[in-house]
Short mmCIF file of C-alpha atoms in Angstrom, two decimals:
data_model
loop_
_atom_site.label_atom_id
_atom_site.label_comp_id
_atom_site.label_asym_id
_atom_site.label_seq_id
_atom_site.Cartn_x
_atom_site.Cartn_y
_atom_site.Cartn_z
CA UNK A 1 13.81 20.30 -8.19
CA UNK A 2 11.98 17.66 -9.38
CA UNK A 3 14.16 14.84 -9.60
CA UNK A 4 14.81 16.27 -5.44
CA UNK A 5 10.82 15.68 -4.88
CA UNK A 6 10.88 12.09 -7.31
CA UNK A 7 13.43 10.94 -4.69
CA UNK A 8 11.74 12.10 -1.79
CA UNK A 9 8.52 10.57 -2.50
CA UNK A 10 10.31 7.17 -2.98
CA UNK A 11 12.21 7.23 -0.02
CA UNK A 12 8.81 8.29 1.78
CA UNK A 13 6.99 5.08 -0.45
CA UNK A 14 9.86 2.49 1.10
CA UNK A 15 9.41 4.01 3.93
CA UNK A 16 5.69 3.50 4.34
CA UNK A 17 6.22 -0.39 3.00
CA UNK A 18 8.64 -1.20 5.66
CA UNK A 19 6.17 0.11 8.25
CA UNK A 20 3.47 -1.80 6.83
CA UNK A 21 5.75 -4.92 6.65
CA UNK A 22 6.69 -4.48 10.61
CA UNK A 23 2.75 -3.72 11.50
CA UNK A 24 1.74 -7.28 9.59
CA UNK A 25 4.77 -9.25 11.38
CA UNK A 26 3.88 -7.66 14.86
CA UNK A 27 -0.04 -8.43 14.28
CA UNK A 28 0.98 -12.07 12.83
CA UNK A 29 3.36 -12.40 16.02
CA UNK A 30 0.36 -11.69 18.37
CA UNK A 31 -1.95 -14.10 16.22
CA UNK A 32 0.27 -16.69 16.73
CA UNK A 33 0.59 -15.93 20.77
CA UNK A 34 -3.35 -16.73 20.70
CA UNK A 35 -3.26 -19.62 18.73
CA UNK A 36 -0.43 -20.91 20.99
CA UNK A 37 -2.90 -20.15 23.87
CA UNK A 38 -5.90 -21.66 22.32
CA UNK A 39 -4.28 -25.07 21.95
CA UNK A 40 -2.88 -24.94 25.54
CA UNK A 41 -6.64 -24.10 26.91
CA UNK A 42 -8.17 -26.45 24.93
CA UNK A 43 -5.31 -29.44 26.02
CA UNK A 44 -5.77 -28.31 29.31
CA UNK A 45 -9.55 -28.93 29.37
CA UNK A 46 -9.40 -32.06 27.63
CA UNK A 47 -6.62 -33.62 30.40
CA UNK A 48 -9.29 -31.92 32.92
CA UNK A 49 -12.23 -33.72 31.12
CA UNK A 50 -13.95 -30.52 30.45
CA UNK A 51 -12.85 -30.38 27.00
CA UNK A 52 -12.58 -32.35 23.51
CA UNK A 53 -9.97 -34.21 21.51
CA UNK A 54 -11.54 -32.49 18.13
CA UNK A 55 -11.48 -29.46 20.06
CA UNK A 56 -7.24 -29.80 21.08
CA UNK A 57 -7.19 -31.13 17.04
CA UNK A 58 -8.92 -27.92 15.88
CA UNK A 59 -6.77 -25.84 17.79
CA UNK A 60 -3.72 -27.64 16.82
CA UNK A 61 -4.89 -27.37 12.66
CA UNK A 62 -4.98 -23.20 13.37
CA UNK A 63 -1.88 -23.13 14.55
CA UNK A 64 -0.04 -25.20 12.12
CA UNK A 65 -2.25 -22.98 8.94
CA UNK A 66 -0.39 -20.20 10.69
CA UNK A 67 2.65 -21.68 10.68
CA UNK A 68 2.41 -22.78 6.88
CA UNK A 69 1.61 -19.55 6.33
CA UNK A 70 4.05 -17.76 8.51
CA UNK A 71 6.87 -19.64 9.42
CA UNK A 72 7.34 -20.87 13.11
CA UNK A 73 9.96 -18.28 13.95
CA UNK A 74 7.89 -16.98 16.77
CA UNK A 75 8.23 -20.03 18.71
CA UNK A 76 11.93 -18.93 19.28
CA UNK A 77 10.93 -15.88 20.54
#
């Protein structure tokens, strides 16, 4: 019986990693949607002459830390 509960608790353990795993790809998938937005706001407002080049560059340096730090796959998506 216990080597049936050992087994169950593992399989419960992977499960609970894998959901974790999905949660931080969605929420890193939805950071990277607003980053992507940020840098189109802030182009747009510097073309309009509303905005900043060092605010476009500091958008711009978010996005690519993100994409250092978590690949650029969601630009394919």
């Amino acid at each position: 019986m216990a080597g049936f509960l050992d087994r169950a608790k593992e399989q419960a353990q992977q499960a609970l990693n894998q959901g974790k795993q999905k949660v931080d790809e969605v929420q890193a998938h939805r950071a990277s949607g607003d980053l992507l937005k940020k840098l189109g706001a802030a182009y747009y407002a510097e073309r309009k002459g509303t905005g900043t080049p060092e605010a476009t560059q500091a958008a711009l340096g978010a996005l690519e830390s993100h994409v250092a730090e978590h690949g650029d796959g969601f630009l394919r998506s």
